[in-house]
mmCIF file of C-alpha atoms and ligand atoms in Angstrom:
data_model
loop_
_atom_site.group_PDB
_atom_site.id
_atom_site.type_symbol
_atom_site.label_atom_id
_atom_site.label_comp_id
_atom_site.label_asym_id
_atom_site.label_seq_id
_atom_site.Cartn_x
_atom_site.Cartn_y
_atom_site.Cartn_z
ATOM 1 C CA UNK A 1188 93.909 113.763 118.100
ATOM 2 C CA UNK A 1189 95.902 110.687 119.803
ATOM 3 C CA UNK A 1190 99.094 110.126 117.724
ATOM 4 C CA UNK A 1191 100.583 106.825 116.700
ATOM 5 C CA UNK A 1192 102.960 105.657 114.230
ATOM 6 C CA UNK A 1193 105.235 102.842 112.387
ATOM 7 C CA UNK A 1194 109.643 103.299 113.128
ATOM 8 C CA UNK A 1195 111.799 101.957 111.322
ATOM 9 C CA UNK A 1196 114.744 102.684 108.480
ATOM 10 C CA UNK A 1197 113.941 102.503 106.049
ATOM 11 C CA UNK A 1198 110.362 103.303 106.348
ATOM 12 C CA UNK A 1199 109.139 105.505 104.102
ATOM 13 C CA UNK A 1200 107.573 102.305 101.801
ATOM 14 C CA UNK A 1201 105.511 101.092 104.555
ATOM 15 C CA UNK A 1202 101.872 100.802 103.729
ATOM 16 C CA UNK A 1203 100.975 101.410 107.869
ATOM 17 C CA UNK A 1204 99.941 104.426 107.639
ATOM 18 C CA UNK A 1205 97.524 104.298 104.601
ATOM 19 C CA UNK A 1206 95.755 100.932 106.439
ATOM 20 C CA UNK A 1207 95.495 102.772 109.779
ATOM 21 C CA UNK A 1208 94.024 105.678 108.458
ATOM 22 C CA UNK A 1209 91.287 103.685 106.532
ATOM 23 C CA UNK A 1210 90.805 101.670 109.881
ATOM 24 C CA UNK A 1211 90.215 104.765 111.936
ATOM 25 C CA UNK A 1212 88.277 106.351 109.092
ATOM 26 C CA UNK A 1213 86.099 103.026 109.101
ATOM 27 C CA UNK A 1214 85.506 102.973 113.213
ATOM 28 C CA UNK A 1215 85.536 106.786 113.525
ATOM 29 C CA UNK A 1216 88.447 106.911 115.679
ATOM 30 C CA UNK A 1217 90.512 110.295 116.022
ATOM 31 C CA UNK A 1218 94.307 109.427 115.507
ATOM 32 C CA UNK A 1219 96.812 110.705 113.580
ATOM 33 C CA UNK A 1220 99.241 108.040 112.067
ATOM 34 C CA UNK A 1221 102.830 108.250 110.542
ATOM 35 C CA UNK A 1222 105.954 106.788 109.086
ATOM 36 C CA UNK A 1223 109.141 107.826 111.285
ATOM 37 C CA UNK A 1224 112.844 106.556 110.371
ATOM 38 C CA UNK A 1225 114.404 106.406 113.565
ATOM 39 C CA UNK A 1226 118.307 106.219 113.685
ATOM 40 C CA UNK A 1227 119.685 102.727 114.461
ATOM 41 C CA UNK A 1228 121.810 104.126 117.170
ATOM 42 C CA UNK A 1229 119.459 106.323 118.707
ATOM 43 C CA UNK A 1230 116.139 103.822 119.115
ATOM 44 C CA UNK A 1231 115.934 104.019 122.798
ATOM 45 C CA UNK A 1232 116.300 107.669 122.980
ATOM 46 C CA UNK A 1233 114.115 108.537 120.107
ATOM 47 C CA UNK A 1234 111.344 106.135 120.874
ATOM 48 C CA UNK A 1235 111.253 107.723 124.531
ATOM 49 C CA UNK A 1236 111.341 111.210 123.308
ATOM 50 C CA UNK A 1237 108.229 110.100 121.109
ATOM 51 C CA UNK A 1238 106.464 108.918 124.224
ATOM 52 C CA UNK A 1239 107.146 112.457 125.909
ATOM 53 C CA UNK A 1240 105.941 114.000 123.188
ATOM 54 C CA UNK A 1241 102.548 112.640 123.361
ATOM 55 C CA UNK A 1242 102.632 109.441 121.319
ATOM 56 C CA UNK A 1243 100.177 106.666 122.660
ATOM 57 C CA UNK A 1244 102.366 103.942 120.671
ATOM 58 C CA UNK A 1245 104.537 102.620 117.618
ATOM 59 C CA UNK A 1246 104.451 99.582 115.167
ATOM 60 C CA UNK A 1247 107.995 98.493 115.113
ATOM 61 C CA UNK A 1248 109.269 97.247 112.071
ATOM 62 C CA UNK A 1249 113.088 95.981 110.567
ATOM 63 C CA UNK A 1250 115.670 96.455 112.015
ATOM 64 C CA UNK A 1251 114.144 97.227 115.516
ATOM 65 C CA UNK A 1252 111.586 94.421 116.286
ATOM 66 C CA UNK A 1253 114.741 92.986 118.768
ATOM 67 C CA UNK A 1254 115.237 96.174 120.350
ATOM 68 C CA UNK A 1255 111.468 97.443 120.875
ATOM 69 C CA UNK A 1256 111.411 93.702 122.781
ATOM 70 C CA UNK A 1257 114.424 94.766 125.245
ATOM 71 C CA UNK A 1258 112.693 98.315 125.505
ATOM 72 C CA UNK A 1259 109.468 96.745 126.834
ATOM 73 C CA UNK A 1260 109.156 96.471 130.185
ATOM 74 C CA UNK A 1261 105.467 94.600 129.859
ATOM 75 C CA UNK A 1262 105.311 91.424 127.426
ATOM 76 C CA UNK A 1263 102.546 89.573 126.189
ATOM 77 C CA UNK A 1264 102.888 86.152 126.147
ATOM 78 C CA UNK A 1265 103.056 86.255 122.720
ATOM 79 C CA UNK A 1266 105.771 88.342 122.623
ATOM 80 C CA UNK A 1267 107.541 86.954 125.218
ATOM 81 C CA UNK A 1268 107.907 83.884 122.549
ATOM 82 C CA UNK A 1269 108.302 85.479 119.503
ATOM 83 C CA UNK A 1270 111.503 87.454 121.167
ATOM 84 C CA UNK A 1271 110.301 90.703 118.996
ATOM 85 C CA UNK A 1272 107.835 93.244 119.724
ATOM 86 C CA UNK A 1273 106.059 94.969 116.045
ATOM 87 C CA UNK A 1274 103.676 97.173 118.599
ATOM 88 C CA UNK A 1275 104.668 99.412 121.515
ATOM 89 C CA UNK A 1276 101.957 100.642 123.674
ATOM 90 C CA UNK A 1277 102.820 103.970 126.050
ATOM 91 C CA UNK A 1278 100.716 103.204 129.198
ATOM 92 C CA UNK A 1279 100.596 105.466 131.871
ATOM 93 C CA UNK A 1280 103.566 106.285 134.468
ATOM 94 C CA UNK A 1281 105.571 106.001 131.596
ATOM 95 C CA UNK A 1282 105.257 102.210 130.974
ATOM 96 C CA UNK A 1283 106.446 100.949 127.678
ATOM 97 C CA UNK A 1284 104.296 97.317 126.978
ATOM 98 C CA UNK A 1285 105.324 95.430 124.051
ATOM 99 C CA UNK A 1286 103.225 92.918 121.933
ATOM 100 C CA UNK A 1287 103.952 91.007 118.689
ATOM 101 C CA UNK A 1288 100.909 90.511 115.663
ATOM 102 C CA UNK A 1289 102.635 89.227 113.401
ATOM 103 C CA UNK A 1290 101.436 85.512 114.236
ATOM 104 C CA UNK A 1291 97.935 86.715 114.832
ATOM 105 C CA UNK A 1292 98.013 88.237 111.569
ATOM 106 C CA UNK A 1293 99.458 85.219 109.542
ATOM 107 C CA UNK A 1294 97.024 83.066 111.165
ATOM 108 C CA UNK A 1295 93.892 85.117 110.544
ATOM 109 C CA UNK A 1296 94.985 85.569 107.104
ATOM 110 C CA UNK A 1297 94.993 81.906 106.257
ATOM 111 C CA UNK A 1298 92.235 80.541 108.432
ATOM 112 C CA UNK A 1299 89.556 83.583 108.326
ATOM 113 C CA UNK A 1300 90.177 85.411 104.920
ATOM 114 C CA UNK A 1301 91.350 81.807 103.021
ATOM 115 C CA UNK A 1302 89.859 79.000 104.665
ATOM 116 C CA UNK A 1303 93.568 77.068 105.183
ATOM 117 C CA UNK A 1304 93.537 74.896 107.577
ATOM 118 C CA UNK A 1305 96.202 74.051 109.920
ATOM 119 C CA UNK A 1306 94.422 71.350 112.137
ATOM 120 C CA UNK A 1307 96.163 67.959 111.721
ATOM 121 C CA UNK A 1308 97.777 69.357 108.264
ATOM 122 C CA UNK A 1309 101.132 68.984 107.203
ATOM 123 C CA UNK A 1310 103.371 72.158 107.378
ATOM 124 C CA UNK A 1311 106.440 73.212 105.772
ATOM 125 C CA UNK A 1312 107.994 76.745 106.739
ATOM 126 C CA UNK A 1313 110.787 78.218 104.765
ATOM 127 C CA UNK A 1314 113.068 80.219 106.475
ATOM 128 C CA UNK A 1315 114.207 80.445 110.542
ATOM 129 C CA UNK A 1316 114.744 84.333 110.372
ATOM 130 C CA UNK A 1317 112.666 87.121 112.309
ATOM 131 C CA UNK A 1318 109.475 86.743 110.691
ATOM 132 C CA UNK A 1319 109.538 82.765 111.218
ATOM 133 C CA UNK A 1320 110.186 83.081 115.013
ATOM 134 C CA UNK A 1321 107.502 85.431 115.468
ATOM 135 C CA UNK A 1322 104.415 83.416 114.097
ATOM 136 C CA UNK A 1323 105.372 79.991 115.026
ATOM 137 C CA UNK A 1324 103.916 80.332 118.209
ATOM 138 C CA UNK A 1325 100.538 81.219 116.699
ATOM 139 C CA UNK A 1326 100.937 78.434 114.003
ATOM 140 C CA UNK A 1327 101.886 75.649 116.746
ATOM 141 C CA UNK A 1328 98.473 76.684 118.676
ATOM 142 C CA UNK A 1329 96.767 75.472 116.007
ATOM 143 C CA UNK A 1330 98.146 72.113 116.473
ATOM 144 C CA UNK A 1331 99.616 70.946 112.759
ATOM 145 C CA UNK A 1332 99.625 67.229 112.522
ATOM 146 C CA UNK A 1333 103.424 68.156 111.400
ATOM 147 C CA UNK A 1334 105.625 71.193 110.881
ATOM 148 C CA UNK A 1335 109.042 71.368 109.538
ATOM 149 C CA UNK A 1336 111.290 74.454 109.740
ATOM 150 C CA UNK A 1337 114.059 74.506 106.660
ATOM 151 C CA UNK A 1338 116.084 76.920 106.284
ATOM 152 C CA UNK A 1339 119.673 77.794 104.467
ATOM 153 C CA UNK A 1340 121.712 78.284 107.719
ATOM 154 C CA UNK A 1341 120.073 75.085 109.357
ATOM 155 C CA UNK A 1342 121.235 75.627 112.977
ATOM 156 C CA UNK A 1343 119.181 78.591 113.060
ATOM 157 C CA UNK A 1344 116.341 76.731 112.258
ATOM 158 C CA UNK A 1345 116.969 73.897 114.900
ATOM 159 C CA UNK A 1346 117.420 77.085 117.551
ATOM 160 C CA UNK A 1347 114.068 77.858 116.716
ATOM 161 C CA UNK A 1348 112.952 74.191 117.380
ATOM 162 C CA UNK A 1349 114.595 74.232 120.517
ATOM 163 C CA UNK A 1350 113.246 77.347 121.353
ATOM 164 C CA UNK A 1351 109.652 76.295 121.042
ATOM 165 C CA UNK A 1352 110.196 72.784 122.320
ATOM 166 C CA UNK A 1353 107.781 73.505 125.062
ATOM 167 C CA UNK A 1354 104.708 73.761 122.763
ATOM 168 C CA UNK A 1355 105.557 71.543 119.967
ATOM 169 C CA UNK A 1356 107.861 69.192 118.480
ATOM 170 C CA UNK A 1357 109.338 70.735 115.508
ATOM 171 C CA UNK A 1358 111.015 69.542 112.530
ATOM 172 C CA UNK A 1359 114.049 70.822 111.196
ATOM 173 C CA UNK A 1360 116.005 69.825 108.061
ATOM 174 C CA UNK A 1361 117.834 72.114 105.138
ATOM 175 C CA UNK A 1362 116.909 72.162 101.834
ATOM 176 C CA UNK A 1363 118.734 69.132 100.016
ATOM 177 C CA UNK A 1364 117.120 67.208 102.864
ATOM 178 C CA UNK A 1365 113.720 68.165 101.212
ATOM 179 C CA UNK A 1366 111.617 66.323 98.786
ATOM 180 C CA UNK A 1367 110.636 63.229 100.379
ATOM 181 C CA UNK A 1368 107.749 64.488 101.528
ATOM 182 C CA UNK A 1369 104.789 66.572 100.332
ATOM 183 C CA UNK A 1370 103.147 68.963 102.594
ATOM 184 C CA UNK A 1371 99.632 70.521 102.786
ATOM 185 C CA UNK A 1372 100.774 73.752 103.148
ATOM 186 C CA UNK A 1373 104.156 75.861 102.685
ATOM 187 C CA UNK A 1374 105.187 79.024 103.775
ATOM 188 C CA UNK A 1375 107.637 81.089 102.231
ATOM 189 C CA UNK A 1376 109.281 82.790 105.461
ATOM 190 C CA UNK A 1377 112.343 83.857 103.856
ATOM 191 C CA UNK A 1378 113.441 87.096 102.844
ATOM 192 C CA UNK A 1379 114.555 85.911 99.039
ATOM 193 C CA UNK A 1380 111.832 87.180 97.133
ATOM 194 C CA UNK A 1381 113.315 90.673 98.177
ATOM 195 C CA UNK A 1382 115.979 90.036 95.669
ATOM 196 C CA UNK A 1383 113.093 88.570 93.224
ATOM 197 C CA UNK A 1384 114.817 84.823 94.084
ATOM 198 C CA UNK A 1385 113.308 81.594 95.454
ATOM 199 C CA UNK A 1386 114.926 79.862 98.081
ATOM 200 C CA UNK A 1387 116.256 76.436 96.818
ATOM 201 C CA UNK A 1388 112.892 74.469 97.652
ATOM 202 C CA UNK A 1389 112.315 71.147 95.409
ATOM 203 C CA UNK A 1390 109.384 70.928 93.675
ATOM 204 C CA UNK A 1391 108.483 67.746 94.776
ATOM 205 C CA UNK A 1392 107.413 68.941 98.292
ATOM 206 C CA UNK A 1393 104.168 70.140 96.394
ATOM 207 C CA UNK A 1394 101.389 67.764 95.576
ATOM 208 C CA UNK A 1395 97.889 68.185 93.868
ATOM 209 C CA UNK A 1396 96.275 70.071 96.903
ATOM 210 C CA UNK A 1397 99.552 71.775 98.231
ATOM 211 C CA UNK A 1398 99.075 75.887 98.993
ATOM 212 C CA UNK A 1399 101.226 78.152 98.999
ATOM 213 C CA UNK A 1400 101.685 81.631 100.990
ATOM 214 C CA UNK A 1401 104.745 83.884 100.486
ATOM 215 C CA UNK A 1402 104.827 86.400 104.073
ATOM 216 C CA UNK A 1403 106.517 88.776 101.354
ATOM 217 C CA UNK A 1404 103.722 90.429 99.018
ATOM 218 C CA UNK A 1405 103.540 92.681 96.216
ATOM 219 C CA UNK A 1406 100.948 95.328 95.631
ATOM 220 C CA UNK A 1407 100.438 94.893 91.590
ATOM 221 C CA UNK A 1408 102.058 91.551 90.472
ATOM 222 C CA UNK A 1409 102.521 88.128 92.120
ATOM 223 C CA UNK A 1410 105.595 87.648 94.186
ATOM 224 C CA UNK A 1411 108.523 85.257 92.728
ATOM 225 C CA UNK A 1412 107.303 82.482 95.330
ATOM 226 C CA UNK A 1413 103.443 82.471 94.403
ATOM 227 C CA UNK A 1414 104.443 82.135 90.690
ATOM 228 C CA UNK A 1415 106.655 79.592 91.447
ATOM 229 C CA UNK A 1416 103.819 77.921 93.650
ATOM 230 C CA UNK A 1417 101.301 78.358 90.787
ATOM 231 C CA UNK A 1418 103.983 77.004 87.981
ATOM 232 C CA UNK A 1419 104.152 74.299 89.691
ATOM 233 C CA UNK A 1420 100.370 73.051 90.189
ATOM 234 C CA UNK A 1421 99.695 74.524 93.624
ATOM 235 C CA UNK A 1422 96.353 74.361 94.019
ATOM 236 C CA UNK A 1423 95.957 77.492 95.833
ATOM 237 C CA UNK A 1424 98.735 80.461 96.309
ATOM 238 C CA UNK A 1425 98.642 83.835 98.267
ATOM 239 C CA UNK A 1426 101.114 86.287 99.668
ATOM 240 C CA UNK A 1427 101.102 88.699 102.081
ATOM 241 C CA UNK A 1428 99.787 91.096 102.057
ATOM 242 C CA UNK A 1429 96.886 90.041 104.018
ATOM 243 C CA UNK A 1430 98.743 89.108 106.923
ATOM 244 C CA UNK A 1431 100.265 92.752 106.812
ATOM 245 C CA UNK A 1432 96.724 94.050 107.440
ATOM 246 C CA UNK A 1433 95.317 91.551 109.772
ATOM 247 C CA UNK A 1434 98.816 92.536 111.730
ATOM 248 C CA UNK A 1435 97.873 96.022 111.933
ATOM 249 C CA UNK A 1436 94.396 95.551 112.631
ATOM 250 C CA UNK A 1437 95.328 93.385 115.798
ATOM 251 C CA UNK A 1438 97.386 96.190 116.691
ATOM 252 C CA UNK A 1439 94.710 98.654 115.791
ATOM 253 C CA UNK A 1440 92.679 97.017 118.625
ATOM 254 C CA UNK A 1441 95.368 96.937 121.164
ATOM 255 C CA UNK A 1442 95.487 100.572 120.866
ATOM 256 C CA UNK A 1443 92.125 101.580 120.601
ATOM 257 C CA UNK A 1444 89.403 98.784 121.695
ATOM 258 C CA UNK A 1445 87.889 98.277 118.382
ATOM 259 C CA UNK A 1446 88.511 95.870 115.705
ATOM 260 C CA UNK A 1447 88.495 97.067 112.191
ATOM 261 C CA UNK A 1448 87.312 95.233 109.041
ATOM 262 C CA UNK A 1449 90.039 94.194 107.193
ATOM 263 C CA UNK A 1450 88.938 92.836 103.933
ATOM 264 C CA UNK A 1451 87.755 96.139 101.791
ATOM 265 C CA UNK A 1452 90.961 97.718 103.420
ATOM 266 C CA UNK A 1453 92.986 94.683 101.374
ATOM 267 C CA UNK A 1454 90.870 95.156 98.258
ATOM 268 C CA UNK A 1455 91.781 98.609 98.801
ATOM 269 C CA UNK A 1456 95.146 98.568 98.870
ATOM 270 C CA UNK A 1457 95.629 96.205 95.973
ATOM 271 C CA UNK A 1458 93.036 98.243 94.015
ATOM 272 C CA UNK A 1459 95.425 100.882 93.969
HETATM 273 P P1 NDP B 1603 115.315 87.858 108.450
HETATM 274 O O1 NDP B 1603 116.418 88.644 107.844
HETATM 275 O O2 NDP B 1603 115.185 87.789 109.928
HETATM 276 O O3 NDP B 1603 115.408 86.312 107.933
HETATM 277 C C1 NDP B 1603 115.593 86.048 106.573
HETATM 278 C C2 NDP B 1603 115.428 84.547 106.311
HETATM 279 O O4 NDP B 1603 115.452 84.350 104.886
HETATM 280 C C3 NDP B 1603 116.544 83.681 106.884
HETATM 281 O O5 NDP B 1603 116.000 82.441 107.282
HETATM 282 C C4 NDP B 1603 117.482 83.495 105.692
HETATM 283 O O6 NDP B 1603 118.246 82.311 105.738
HETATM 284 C C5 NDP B 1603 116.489 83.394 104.571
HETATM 285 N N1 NDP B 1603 117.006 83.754 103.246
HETATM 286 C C6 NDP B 1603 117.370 84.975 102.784
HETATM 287 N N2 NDP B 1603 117.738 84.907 101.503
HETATM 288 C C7 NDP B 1603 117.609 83.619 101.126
HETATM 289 C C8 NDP B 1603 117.843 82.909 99.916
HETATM 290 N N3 NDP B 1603 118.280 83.540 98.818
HETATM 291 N N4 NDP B 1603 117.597 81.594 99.883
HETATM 292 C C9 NDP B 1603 117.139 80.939 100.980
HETATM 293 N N5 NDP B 1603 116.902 81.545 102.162
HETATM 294 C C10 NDP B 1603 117.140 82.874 102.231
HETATM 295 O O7 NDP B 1603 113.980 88.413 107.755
HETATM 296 P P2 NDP B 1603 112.500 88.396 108.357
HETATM 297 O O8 NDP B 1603 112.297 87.075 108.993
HETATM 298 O O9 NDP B 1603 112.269 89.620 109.153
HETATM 299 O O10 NDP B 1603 111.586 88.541 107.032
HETATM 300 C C11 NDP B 1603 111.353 87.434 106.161
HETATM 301 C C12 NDP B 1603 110.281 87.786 105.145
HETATM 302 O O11 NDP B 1603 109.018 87.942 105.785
HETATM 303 C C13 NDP B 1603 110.538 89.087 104.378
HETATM 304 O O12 NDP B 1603 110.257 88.862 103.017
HETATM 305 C C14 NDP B 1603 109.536 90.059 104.974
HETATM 306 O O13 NDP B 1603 109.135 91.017 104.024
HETATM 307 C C15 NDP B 1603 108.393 89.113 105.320
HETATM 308 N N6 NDP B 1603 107.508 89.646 106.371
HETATM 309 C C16 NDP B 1603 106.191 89.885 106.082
HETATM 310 C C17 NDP B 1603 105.316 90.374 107.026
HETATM 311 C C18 NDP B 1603 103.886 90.634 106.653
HETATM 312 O O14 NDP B 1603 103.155 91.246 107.451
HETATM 313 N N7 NDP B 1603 103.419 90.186 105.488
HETATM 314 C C19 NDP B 1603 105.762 90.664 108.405
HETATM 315 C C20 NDP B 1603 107.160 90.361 108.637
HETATM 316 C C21 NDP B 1603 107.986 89.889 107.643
HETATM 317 P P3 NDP B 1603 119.614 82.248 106.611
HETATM 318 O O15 NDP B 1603 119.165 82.093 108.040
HETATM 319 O O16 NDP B 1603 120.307 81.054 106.115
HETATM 320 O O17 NDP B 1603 120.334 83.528 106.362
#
């Protein structure tokens, strides 16, 4: 049985392991697949002693996206932008190669499974933290007619515009500077709704055919962003859980060469 599995600390909430077992159970693939909480001081050493031990790779999640992105000596491009690797793969000779699916699985999640589009549309991201940096590249590909980063800290937000200069020319402004404008679609990128709080958005960025998606999600009740989003008169709000699948289903195919469905695996989970 090949062995894979998610790191982080703390881990032991991560829904990886349930969504990886129904993909392989779906596409008959032999793997075994666990949660491991790795020491913060130790993730070099224990990620290589997991690759001696057999492992064929990891999903990488907070607080050691950064490191897993040092670790890797192979990037994908999309890595390579996003400055974070969420998937490890252990190639042969002892090569560590280091990918990011976060942006693949935001994107799928609103254009396949919702029918958002991004083309020409105007954009509104909330938030310049981890998560944000790692699915703008995606997003930009798409080629918005506009997107604008706000965020709290605001220089973090025009680091990210800097950053990504070479594919687009993003907006940056914080949050007081908001409300002159309504945008087609915003993204909650922040990590707020952890604390069941909104970031200080006005509701005057939303107009009648505004939606909403919250990269938090919750299995059983709608985060504090979608609620706020539907409140308001969005007319369409999600969260994220979707994008967590469509993530590990891009990694799912990194690893093994055959793409899962992801849809009864999300109806699945939030069945449950
Ligand atoms: P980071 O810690 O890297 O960044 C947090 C961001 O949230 C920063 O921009 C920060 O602003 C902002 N923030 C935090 N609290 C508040 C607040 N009260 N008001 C306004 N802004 C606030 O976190 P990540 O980027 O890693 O994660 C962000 C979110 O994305 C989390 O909710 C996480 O669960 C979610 N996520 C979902 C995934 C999925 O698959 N669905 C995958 C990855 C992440 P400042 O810079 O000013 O501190």
């Amino acid at each position: 049985m090949d062995k894979y599995a998610v790191v982080g600390n703390p881990v032991s909430h991560s829904l990886s392991p349930r969504i990886h077992r129904m993909f392989a159970e779906e596409t008959d693939q032999d793997i075994s697949y666990e949660a491991l909480q790795l020491d913060p001081n130790n993730f070099v050493t224990e990620i290589l002693r997991l690759q001696a031990s057999g492992y064929l790779g990891v999903n990488v999640t907070v607080p050691f996206k950064q490191q897993a992105w040092k670790l890797a000596k192979k990037l994908s491009p999309r890595a390579q932008d996003a400055g974070a690797v969420n998937t490890l793969i252990f190639q042969p000779l002892a090569l560590i190669a280091g990918d990011n699916t976060d942006g693949i699985g935001l994107s799928r999640d609103l254009i396949v499974n919702h029918q958002i589009l991004i083309e020409h549309r105007k954009i509104l991201i909330l938030g310049a933290g981890g998560a944000v940096r790692g699915v703008l590249g995606p997003l930009l590909a798409k080629r918005p007619g506009l997107l604008t980063i706000a965020n709290r800290t605001v220089a973090k937000a025009e680091q990210l515009a800097e950053d990504f200069f070479h594919i687009w020319d993003v907006q940056t402004c914080s949050y007081e500077e908001l409300g002159r404008d309504k945008y087609d679609l915003i993204i909650n990128g922040t990590s707020a709704g952890l604390h069941n709080e909104l970031p200080p958005v006005p509701d005057s960025v939303l107009g009648v055919n505004s939606v909403c998606y919250d990269m938090m999600y919750n299995l059983n009740q709608p985060t504090t962003f979608v609620n706020w989003a539907i409140d308001r008169g969005a007319l369409r709000a999600y969260d994220g859980l979707g994008m967590l699948v469509e993530q590990a289903a891009e990694s799912f195919y990194i690893w093994r060469g055959v793409r899962p469905h992801t849809e009864l695996v999300i109806q699945g989970l939030r069945q449950d």
